[in-house]
PDB file of C-alpha atoms and ligand atoms in Angstrom:
ATOM      1  CA  MET Q   1      72.119  32.883 117.284  1.00 76.00           C
ATOM      2  CA  SER Q   2      72.373  37.079 118.133  1.00 91.00           C
ATOM      3  CA  THR Q   3      75.150  38.915 117.587  1.00 96.00           C
ATOM      4  CA  PRO Q   4      75.907  42.328 119.062  1.00 95.00           C
ATOM      5  CA  HIS Q   5      73.999  44.942 117.412  1.00 97.00           C
ATOM      6  CA  ASN Q   6      70.509  42.150 117.211  1.00 96.00           C
ATOM      7  CA  SER Q   7      68.774  40.100 118.734  1.00 97.00           C
ATOM      8  CA  ALA Q   8      66.410  38.472 117.194  1.00 97.00           C
ATOM      9  CA  HIS Q   9      66.281  34.269 116.541  1.00 96.00           C
ATOM     10  CA  PRO Q  10      67.666  34.070 112.362  1.00 94.00           C
ATOM     11  CA  ASP Q  11      64.344  32.785 111.258  1.00 96.00           C
ATOM     12  CA  GLN Q  12      62.513  35.737 113.077  1.00 98.00           C
ATOM     13  CA  ILE Q  13      64.022  38.428 110.376  1.00 98.00           C
ATOM     14  CA  ALA Q  14      62.541  37.558 106.509  1.00 98.00           C
ATOM     15  CA  PRO Q  15      64.640  37.030 103.174  1.00 98.00           C
ATOM     16  CA  ILE Q  16      63.284  40.505 102.156  1.00 98.00           C
ATOM     17  CA  VAL Q  17      64.335  43.792 104.339  1.00 98.00           C
ATOM     18  CA  LEU Q  18      63.148  47.509 103.852  1.00 98.00           C
ATOM     19  CA  MET Q  19      65.606  49.049 105.237  1.00 98.00           C
ATOM     20  CA  PRO Q  20      64.872  53.401 105.541  1.00 97.00           C
ATOM     21  CA  GLY Q  21      67.652  55.111 108.115  1.00 96.00           C
ATOM     22  CA  ASP Q  22      65.739  55.778 110.914  1.00 94.00           C
ATOM     23  CA  PRO Q  23      64.479  53.204 112.924  1.00 96.00           C
ATOM     24  CA  LEU Q  24      61.179  55.035 114.099  1.00 94.00           C
ATOM     25  CA  ARG Q  25      59.990  54.677 110.683  1.00 95.00           C
ATOM     26  CA  ALA Q  26      60.815  51.153 110.501  1.00 97.00           C
ATOM     27  CA  LYS Q  27      57.948  51.153 114.065  1.00 97.00           C
ATOM     28  CA  ALA Q  28      55.598  53.537 111.976  1.00 95.00           C
ATOM     29  CA  ILE Q  29      56.141  51.522 108.059  1.00 97.00           C
ATOM     30  CA  ALA Q  30      55.342  48.058 110.208  1.00 98.00           C
ATOM     31  CA  GLU Q  31      52.206  49.289 111.936  1.00 97.00           C
ATOM     32  CA  LYS Q  32      50.979  50.641 109.142  1.00 97.00           C
ATOM     33  CA  TYR Q  33      51.686  48.762 105.958  1.00 98.00           C
ATOM     34  CA  LEU Q  34      52.576  45.295 107.659  1.00 98.00           C
ATOM     35  CA  LYS Q  35      49.804  42.906 109.436  1.00 98.00           C
ATOM     36  CA  ASP Q  36      50.429  41.706 112.477  1.00 98.00           C
ATOM     37  CA  PRO Q  37      54.194  43.108 112.574  1.00 98.00           C
ATOM     38  CA  ILE Q  38      56.352  41.467 115.631  1.00 98.00           C
ATOM     39  CA  CYS Q  39      59.239  43.498 116.949  1.00 98.00           C
ATOM     40  CA  PHE Q  40      61.705  41.645 116.928  1.00 98.00           C
ATOM     41  CA  ASN Q  41      65.114  43.859 117.707  1.00 98.00           C
ATOM     42  CA  SER Q  42      65.361  46.981 120.129  1.00 97.00           C
ATOM     43  CA  VAL Q  43      69.258  47.122 120.521  1.00 98.00           C
ATOM     44  CA  ARG Q  44      69.886  50.971 120.570  1.00 98.00           C
ATOM     45  CA  ASN Q  45      65.888  51.300 119.746  1.00 98.00           C
ATOM     46  CA  MET Q  46      67.060  49.856 116.471  1.00 98.00           C
ATOM     47  CA  LEU Q  47      63.788  47.887 115.477  1.00 98.00           C
ATOM     48  CA  GLY Q  48      63.197  45.983 113.899  1.00 98.00           C
ATOM     49  CA  TYR Q  49      59.661  44.055 112.720  1.00 98.00           C
ATOM     50  CA  THR Q  50      58.493  41.370 110.407  1.00 98.00           C
ATOM     51  CA  GLY Q  51      55.311  41.154 109.725  1.00 98.00           C
ATOM     52  CA  THR Q  52      53.378  39.809 106.020  1.00 98.00           C
ATOM     53  CA  TYR Q  53      52.429  42.351 102.863  1.00 98.00           C
ATOM     54  CA  LYS Q  54      49.271  40.485 100.878  1.00 98.00           C
ATOM     55  CA  GLY Q  55      50.177  37.502 102.422  1.00 98.00           C
ATOM     56  CA  GLN Q  56      54.020  37.920 101.743  1.00 98.00           C
ATOM     57  CA  LYS Q  57      56.556  37.500 105.245  1.00 98.00           C
ATOM     58  CA  ILE Q  58      58.999  40.672 104.645  1.00 98.00           C
ATOM     59  CA  SER Q  59      61.122  43.107 106.975  1.00 98.00           C
ATOM     60  CA  VAL Q  60      61.628  46.384 108.019  1.00 98.00           C
ATOM     61  CA  MET Q  61      64.343  47.358 109.794  1.00 98.00           C
ATOM     62  CA  GLY Q  62      66.555  50.485 110.190  1.00 98.00           C
ATOM     63  CA  SER Q  63      69.573  51.602 109.743  1.00 98.00           C
ATOM     64  CA  GLY Q  64      71.071  54.246 111.805  1.00 98.00           C
ATOM     65  CA  MET Q  65      72.934  57.064 109.283  1.00 98.00           C
ATOM     66  CA  GLY Q  66      75.997  56.337 107.681  1.00 98.00           C
ATOM     67  CA  MET Q  67      77.759  54.402 106.206  1.00 98.00           C
ATOM     68  CA  PRO Q  68      79.616  52.490 109.986  1.00 98.00           C
ATOM     69  CA  SER Q  69      76.053  51.823 111.417  1.00 98.00           C
ATOM     70  CA  ILE Q  70      74.012  50.707 107.492  1.00 99.00           C
ATOM     71  CA  GLY Q  71      77.273  48.656 106.924  1.00 98.00           C
ATOM     72  CA  ILE Q  72      76.964  46.617 111.144  1.00 98.00           C
ATOM     73  CA  TYR Q  73      73.354  45.706 110.633  1.00 98.00           C
ATOM     74  CA  SER Q  74      72.893  44.840 107.074  1.00 98.00           C
ATOM     75  CA  TYR Q  75      76.391  43.052 106.768  1.00 98.00           C
ATOM     76  CA  GLU Q  76      74.612  41.245 110.184  1.00 98.00           C
ATOM     77  CA  LEU Q  77      71.415  40.982 108.554  1.00 98.00           C
ATOM     78  CA  TYR Q  78      72.712  38.930 105.362  1.00 98.00           C
ATOM     79  CA  ARG Q  79      75.731  36.645 107.418  1.00 98.00           C
ATOM     80  CA  PHE Q  80      73.497  35.705 110.511  1.00 98.00           C
ATOM     81  CA  TYR Q  81      70.388  36.342 109.625  1.00 98.00           C
ATOM     82  CA  ASN Q  82      70.354  34.694 106.224  1.00 98.00           C
ATOM     83  CA  VAL Q  83      68.696  37.492 104.320  1.00 98.00           C
ATOM     84  CA  GLU Q  84      68.597  38.141 100.860  1.00 98.00           C
ATOM     85  CA  THR Q  85      67.465  40.835  99.678  1.00 98.00           C
ATOM     86  CA  ILE Q  86      67.534  44.507 101.345  1.00 98.00           C
ATOM     87  CA  LEU Q  87      66.079  47.501  99.895  1.00 98.00           C
ATOM     88  CA  ARG Q  88      67.316  51.111 101.338  1.00 98.00           C
ATOM     89  CA  VAL Q  89      63.982  53.228 101.461  1.00 98.00           C
ATOM     90  CA  GLY Q  90      65.575  56.510 102.346  1.00 96.00           C
ATOM     91  CA  SER Q  91      66.010  59.999 101.881  1.00 95.00           C
ATOM     92  CA  CYS Q  92      68.343  62.190 100.182  1.00 96.00           C
ATOM     93  CA  GLY Q  93      69.445  65.602  99.755  1.00 95.00           C
ATOM     94  CA  ALA Q  94      69.651  67.048  95.624  1.00 96.00           C
ATOM     95  CA  TYR Q  95      72.036  68.157  94.029  1.00 98.00           C
ATOM     96  CA  SER Q  96      71.043  68.546  90.643  1.00 98.00           C
ATOM     97  CA  PRO Q  97      68.371  71.505  89.072  1.00 97.00           C
ATOM     98  CA  ASP Q  98      66.336  68.214  87.345  1.00 97.00           C
ATOM     99  CA  LEU Q  99      65.023  66.685  90.861  1.00 97.00           C
ATOM    100  CA  HIS Q 100      62.930  68.371  92.900  1.00 95.00           C
ATOM    101  CA  LEU Q 101      61.769  67.637  97.340  1.00 94.00           C
ATOM    102  CA  ARG Q 102      59.822  64.657  96.725  1.00 93.00           C
ATOM    103  CA  ASP Q 103      61.234  63.007  93.789  1.00 95.00           C
ATOM    104  CA  VAL Q 104      61.300  59.435  94.021  1.00 97.00           C
ATOM    105  CA  VAL Q 105      65.045  58.649  92.768  1.00 98.00           C
ATOM    106  CA  LEU Q 106      66.391  54.777  92.151  1.00 98.00           C
ATOM    107  CA  VAL Q 107      70.013  54.497  92.692  1.00 99.00           C
ATOM    108  CA  ASP Q 108      71.572  53.093  90.015  1.00 98.00           C
ATOM    109  CA  SER Q 109      75.672  53.433  91.035  1.00 98.00           C
ATOM    110  CA  ALA Q 110      76.542  54.701  94.236  1.00 99.00           C
ATOM    111  CA  TRP Q 111      79.944  56.820  94.127  1.00 99.00           C
ATOM    112  CA  SER Q 112      82.087  57.788  96.946  1.00 98.00           C
ATOM    113  CA  GLU Q 113      84.684  59.170  98.124  1.00 98.00           C
ATOM    114  CA  SER Q 114      84.309  56.666 101.818  1.00 98.00           C
ATOM    115  CA  THR Q 115      86.877  54.540 103.091  1.00 98.00           C
ATOM    116  CA  TYR Q 116      84.996  51.545 103.327  1.00 98.00           C
ATOM    117  CA  ALA Q 117      85.283  49.317 101.039  1.00 98.00           C
ATOM    118  CA  ARG Q 118      88.613  49.482 100.691  1.00 98.00           C
ATOM    119  CA  SER Q 119      88.786  49.137 105.289  1.00 98.00           C
ATOM    120  CA  GLN Q 120      86.506  46.568 104.831  1.00 98.00           C
ATOM    121  CA  SER Q 121      87.807  44.238 102.046  1.00 98.00           C
ATOM    122  CA  ASP Q 122      91.022  45.429 100.117  1.00 98.00           C
ATOM    123  CA  ASP Q 123      88.518  47.233  97.150  1.00 98.00           C
ATOM    124  CA  PRO Q 124      89.133  50.381  96.271  1.00 98.00           C
ATOM    125  CA  ARG Q 125      86.518  51.023  93.332  1.00 98.00           C
ATOM    126  CA  SER Q 126      84.739  54.248  94.210  1.00 98.00           C
ATOM    127  CA  ILE Q 127      81.840  53.165  92.600  1.00 98.00           C
ATOM    128  CA  GLN Q 128      79.696  50.549  94.474  1.00 98.00           C
ATOM    129  CA  LEU Q 129      76.210  48.802  92.481  1.00 98.00           C
ATOM    130  CA  PRO Q 130      73.095  47.955  93.399  1.00 99.00           C
ATOM    131  CA  ASP Q 131      71.130  44.162  92.166  1.00 98.00           C
ATOM    132  CA  SER Q 132      69.906  45.047  88.233  1.00 98.00           C
ATOM    133  CA  GLY Q 133      67.698  43.280  88.930  1.00 98.00           C
ATOM    134  CA  ILE Q 134      66.002  44.966  91.574  1.00 98.00           C
ATOM    135  CA  ASN Q 135      66.096  47.832  89.962  1.00 98.00           C
ATOM    136  CA  GLN Q 136      63.972  46.428  86.715  1.00 98.00           C
ATOM    137  CA  ILE Q 137      61.885  45.679  88.600  1.00 98.00           C
ATOM    138  CA  LEU Q 138      61.593  48.303  91.333  1.00 98.00           C
ATOM    139  CA  VAL Q 139      60.870  49.942  87.615  1.00 98.00           C
ATOM    140  CA  GLN Q 140      58.252  48.459  86.074  1.00 98.00           C
ATOM    141  CA  THR Q 141      56.157  49.135  89.268  1.00 98.00           C
ATOM    142  CA  ALA Q 142      56.901  51.941  89.652  1.00 98.00           C
ATOM    143  CA  GLN Q 143      55.047  52.441  85.679  1.00 98.00           C
ATOM    144  CA  HIS Q 144      52.484  49.924  86.180  1.00 98.00           C
ATOM    145  CA  LEU Q 145      51.937  52.806  90.364  1.00 97.00           C
ATOM    146  CA  GLU Q 146      52.107  55.636  87.807  1.00 97.00           C
ATOM    147  CA  ILE Q 147      54.905  56.769  90.348  1.00 97.00           C
ATOM    148  CA  PRO Q 148      57.443  58.844  88.625  1.00 97.00           C
ATOM    149  CA  LEU Q 149      60.411  57.571  89.134  1.00 98.00           C
ATOM    150  CA  LYS Q 150      64.012  58.792  88.501  1.00 97.00           C
ATOM    151  CA  PRO Q 151      67.161  56.114  87.786  1.00 98.00           C
ATOM    152  CA  ILE Q 152      70.817  58.503  89.914  1.00 98.00           C
ATOM    153  CA  ARG Q 153      73.935  57.783  90.472  1.00 98.00           C
ATOM    154  CA  ILE Q 154      73.931  59.110  94.620  1.00 98.00           C
ATOM    155  CA  HIS Q 155      76.727  60.639  96.209  1.00 98.00           C
ATOM    156  CA  SER Q 156      77.026  58.040  99.012  1.00 99.00           C
ATOM    157  CA  SER Q 157      79.058  60.252 101.578  1.00 98.00           C
ATOM    158  CA  ASP Q 158      80.658  60.005 104.913  1.00 98.00           C
ATOM    159  CA  VAL Q 159      80.142  64.333 106.503  1.00 98.00           C
ATOM    160  CA  PHE Q 160      76.829  65.910 106.869  1.00 96.00           C
ATOM    161  CA  TYR Q 161      78.658  68.815 107.929  1.00 97.00           C
ATOM    162  CA  HIS Q 162      81.072  70.525 105.107  1.00 96.00           C
ATOM    163  CA  GLU Q 163      82.965  73.584 105.594  1.00 97.00           C
ATOM    164  CA  ASP Q 164      82.767  74.308 101.661  1.00 97.00           C
ATOM    165  CA  ASP Q 165      81.385  72.467  99.015  1.00 96.00           C
ATOM    166  CA  LYS Q 166      84.635  71.129  97.155  1.00 97.00           C
ATOM    167  CA  ALA Q 167      83.398  67.292  97.788  1.00 98.00           C
ATOM    168  CA  ALA Q 168      80.263  68.343  96.062  1.00 98.00           C
ATOM    169  CA  ASP Q 169      81.714  69.222  93.209  1.00 98.00           C
ATOM    170  CA  LEU Q 170      83.784  66.865  93.587  1.00 98.00           C
ATOM    171  CA  ALA Q 171      81.085  63.637  93.708  1.00 98.00           C
ATOM    172  CA  LYS Q 172      78.873  66.546  91.201  1.00 98.00           C
ATOM    173  CA  GLN Q 173      81.775  65.198  87.823  1.00 98.00           C
ATOM    174  CA  ASN Q 174      81.606  61.931  89.125  1.00 98.00           C
ATOM    175  CA  GLY Q 175      78.330  62.306  87.830  1.00 98.00           C
ATOM    176  CA  CYS Q 176      76.129  62.373  91.353  1.00 98.00           C
ATOM    177  CA  ALA Q 177      72.604  63.816  90.875  1.00 98.00           C
ATOM    178  CA  ALA Q 178      72.300  63.707  94.424  1.00 98.00           C
ATOM    179  CA  VAL Q 179      73.433  62.859  98.062  1.00 98.00           C
ATOM    180  CA  GLU Q 180      73.387  60.820 101.183  1.00 98.00           C
ATOM    181  CA  MET Q 181      75.090  58.587 103.415  1.00 98.00           C
ATOM    182  CA  GLU Q 182      74.552  54.735 103.623  1.00 98.00           C
ATOM    183  CA  SER Q 183      74.349  52.497 100.103  1.00 98.00           C
ATOM    184  CA  PHE Q 184      78.208  52.467  99.067  1.00 99.00           C
ATOM    185  CA  ALA Q 185      78.557  50.219 102.001  1.00 99.00           C
ATOM    186  CA  LEU Q 186      75.310  48.906 101.416  1.00 99.00           C
ATOM    187  CA  PHE Q 187      75.887  48.100  98.087  1.00 99.00           C
ATOM    188  CA  HIS Q 188      79.907  46.770  98.546  1.00 98.00           C
ATOM    189  CA  ASN Q 189      78.167  43.838 101.611  1.00 98.00           C
ATOM    190  CA  ALA Q 190      75.436  42.624  99.255  1.00 99.00           C
ATOM    191  CA  ASP Q 191      78.440  42.490  96.989  1.00 98.00           C
ATOM    192  CA  ILE Q 192      81.153  40.785  98.734  1.00 98.00           C
ATOM    193  CA  LEU Q 193      78.788  38.774 100.267  1.00 98.00           C
ATOM    194  CA  GLY Q 194      76.372  37.442  97.033  1.00 98.00           C
ATOM    195  CA  LYS Q 195      73.345  38.988  97.901  1.00 98.00           C
ATOM    196  CA  LYS Q 196      71.255  41.557  96.347  1.00 98.00           C
ATOM    197  CA  ALA Q 197      70.962  45.252  97.160  1.00 99.00           C
ATOM    198  CA  ALA Q 198      68.527  48.195  96.595  1.00 98.00           C
ATOM    199  CA  CYS Q 199      68.378  51.718  96.946  1.00 99.00           C
ATOM    200  CA  LEU Q 200      65.167  54.061  96.903  1.00 98.00           C
ATOM    201  CA  CYS Q 201      65.142  57.526  98.363  1.00 98.00           C
ATOM    202  CA  THR Q 202      62.495  60.643  98.705  1.00 96.00           C
ATOM    203  CA  VAL Q 203      63.870  63.862  98.222  1.00 94.00           C
ATOM    204  CA  SER Q 204      63.791  65.539 101.207  1.00 92.00           C
ATOM    205  CA  ASP Q 205      66.219  68.405 100.688  1.00 92.00           C
ATOM    206  CA  SER Q 206      68.441  70.024  97.404  1.00 95.00           C
ATOM    207  CA  PHE Q 207      71.106  72.298  97.754  1.00 95.00           C
ATOM    208  CA  VAL Q 208      69.935  73.655  93.883  1.00 95.00           C
ATOM    209  CA  TYR Q 209      65.820  75.121  95.081  1.00 92.00           C
ATOM    210  CA  THR Q 210      66.822  75.835  98.999  1.00 88.00           C
ATOM    211  CA  ASP Q 211      63.841  77.733  99.401  1.00 82.00           C
ATOM    212  CA  GLU Q 212      61.933  74.990  99.729  1.00 77.00           C
ATOM    213  CA  GLU Q 213      60.545  73.115 101.966  1.00 72.00           C
ATOM    214  CA  LEU Q 214      58.052  70.635 102.415  1.00 73.00           C
ATOM    215  CA  THR Q 215      55.136  70.345 105.499  1.00 77.00           C
ATOM    216  CA  SER Q 216      55.328  67.251 107.673  1.00 77.00           C
ATOM    217  CA  GLN Q 217      52.359  66.262 106.012  1.00 77.00           C
ATOM    218  CA  GLU Q 218      54.293  66.333 103.018  1.00 78.00           C
ATOM    219  CA  ARG Q 219      56.746  63.873 104.056  1.00 74.00           C
ATOM    220  CA  GLU Q 220      55.057  61.827 105.188  1.00 73.00           C
ATOM    221  CA  GLN Q 221      53.568  61.740 101.843  1.00 73.00           C
ATOM    222  CA  ASP Q 222      56.186  61.384 100.070  1.00 73.00           C
ATOM    223  CA  MET Q 223      57.104  58.000 101.590  1.00 88.00           C
ATOM    224  CA  ASP Q 224      53.845  57.212 101.445  1.00 93.00           C
ATOM    225  CA  ALA Q 225      54.844  56.495  96.993  1.00 94.00           C
ATOM    226  CA  MET Q 226      58.394  54.886  97.912  1.00 97.00           C
ATOM    227  CA  ILE Q 227      56.916  52.792 101.057  1.00 97.00           C
ATOM    228  CA  ARG Q 228      54.993  51.158  98.203  1.00 97.00           C
ATOM    229  CA  LEU Q 229      57.533  50.816  95.494  1.00 98.00           C
ATOM    230  CA  ALA Q 230      58.416  49.464  97.405  1.00 98.00           C
ATOM    231  CA  LEU Q 231      55.823  46.502  99.187  1.00 98.00           C
ATOM    232  CA  GLU Q 232      54.678  46.184  96.072  1.00 98.00           C
ATOM    233  CA  SER Q 233      57.755  45.705  93.757  1.00 98.00           C
ATOM    234  CA  VAL Q 234      59.529  43.073  95.957  1.00 95.00           C
ATOM    235  CA  ILE Q 235      56.791  40.395  96.175  1.00 95.00           C
ATOM    236  CA  ARG Q 236      56.725  39.934  92.984  1.00 90.00           C
TER     237      ARG Q 236
HETATM  238  N1  HPA W 301      72.997  65.182 103.080  1.00 66.19           N
HETATM  239  C1  HPA W 301      73.678  63.630 103.089  1.00 66.19           C
HETATM  240  N2  HPA W 301      72.547  63.050 103.489  1.00 66.19           N
HETATM  241  C2  HPA W 301      71.221  63.478 103.582  1.00 66.19           C
HETATM  242  C3  HPA W 301      70.586  64.273 102.731  1.00 66.19           C
HETATM  243  C4  HPA W 301      72.081  65.374 102.882  1.00 66.19           C
HETATM  244  O1  HPA W 301      71.622  66.244 102.679  1.00 66.19           O
HETATM  245  N3  HPA W 301      69.243  64.729 103.492  1.00 66.19           N
HETATM  246  C5  HPA W 301      68.912  63.698 102.465  1.00 66.19           C
HETATM  247  N4  HPA W 301      69.832  63.093 102.863  1.00 66.19           N
END
């Protein structure tokens, strides 16, 4: 069986899926880290691959940007492809002066003003949570690999280009240290379907240190720490 957005057969997708936002990042991760990667989806160019990492079957698929997009792809993976765990590997913008470019953060809760959860299942909560067991494994693996990992609450925003600071101020008042656009919907889908989700992000820009910038090579290396952490964690 396939879906309107995914042409794979269920046995082509592993129970564990790494999910970057960018489908070309999914392709790059598959080609760099997985053995014998096979593309299982190219509908709308939302590329997905399955291969093995240290002998274990792993899939990697793009989510697209924003909650409607990750909402569709993650729902279908959980519901129609028997996926048990989705680990988002994304990027975020830092609100907090404690976060710098290239830091890897572990999302311990996602706050949002979005209506995603309310619309999806009449869930009024403005905070959605990742799987605590997966987060524990991520923390332990990070210690083992000596990759500094900062646990934070993230703001999952529906809007990238804001006309003023009101949304960011509200998110900060609610304890958010950084902003992205996907975790809240991913965690909600996992929750309603009895599945597992977690999110690692690399800080790609800062609202505090606005003059900080990364070269493209630095960006690649930063992602490298996060992807190694993700892969080593999911095979444990
Ligand atoms: N805003 C929203 N999402 C993001 C950002 C941002 O500044 N940076 C990376 N993902």
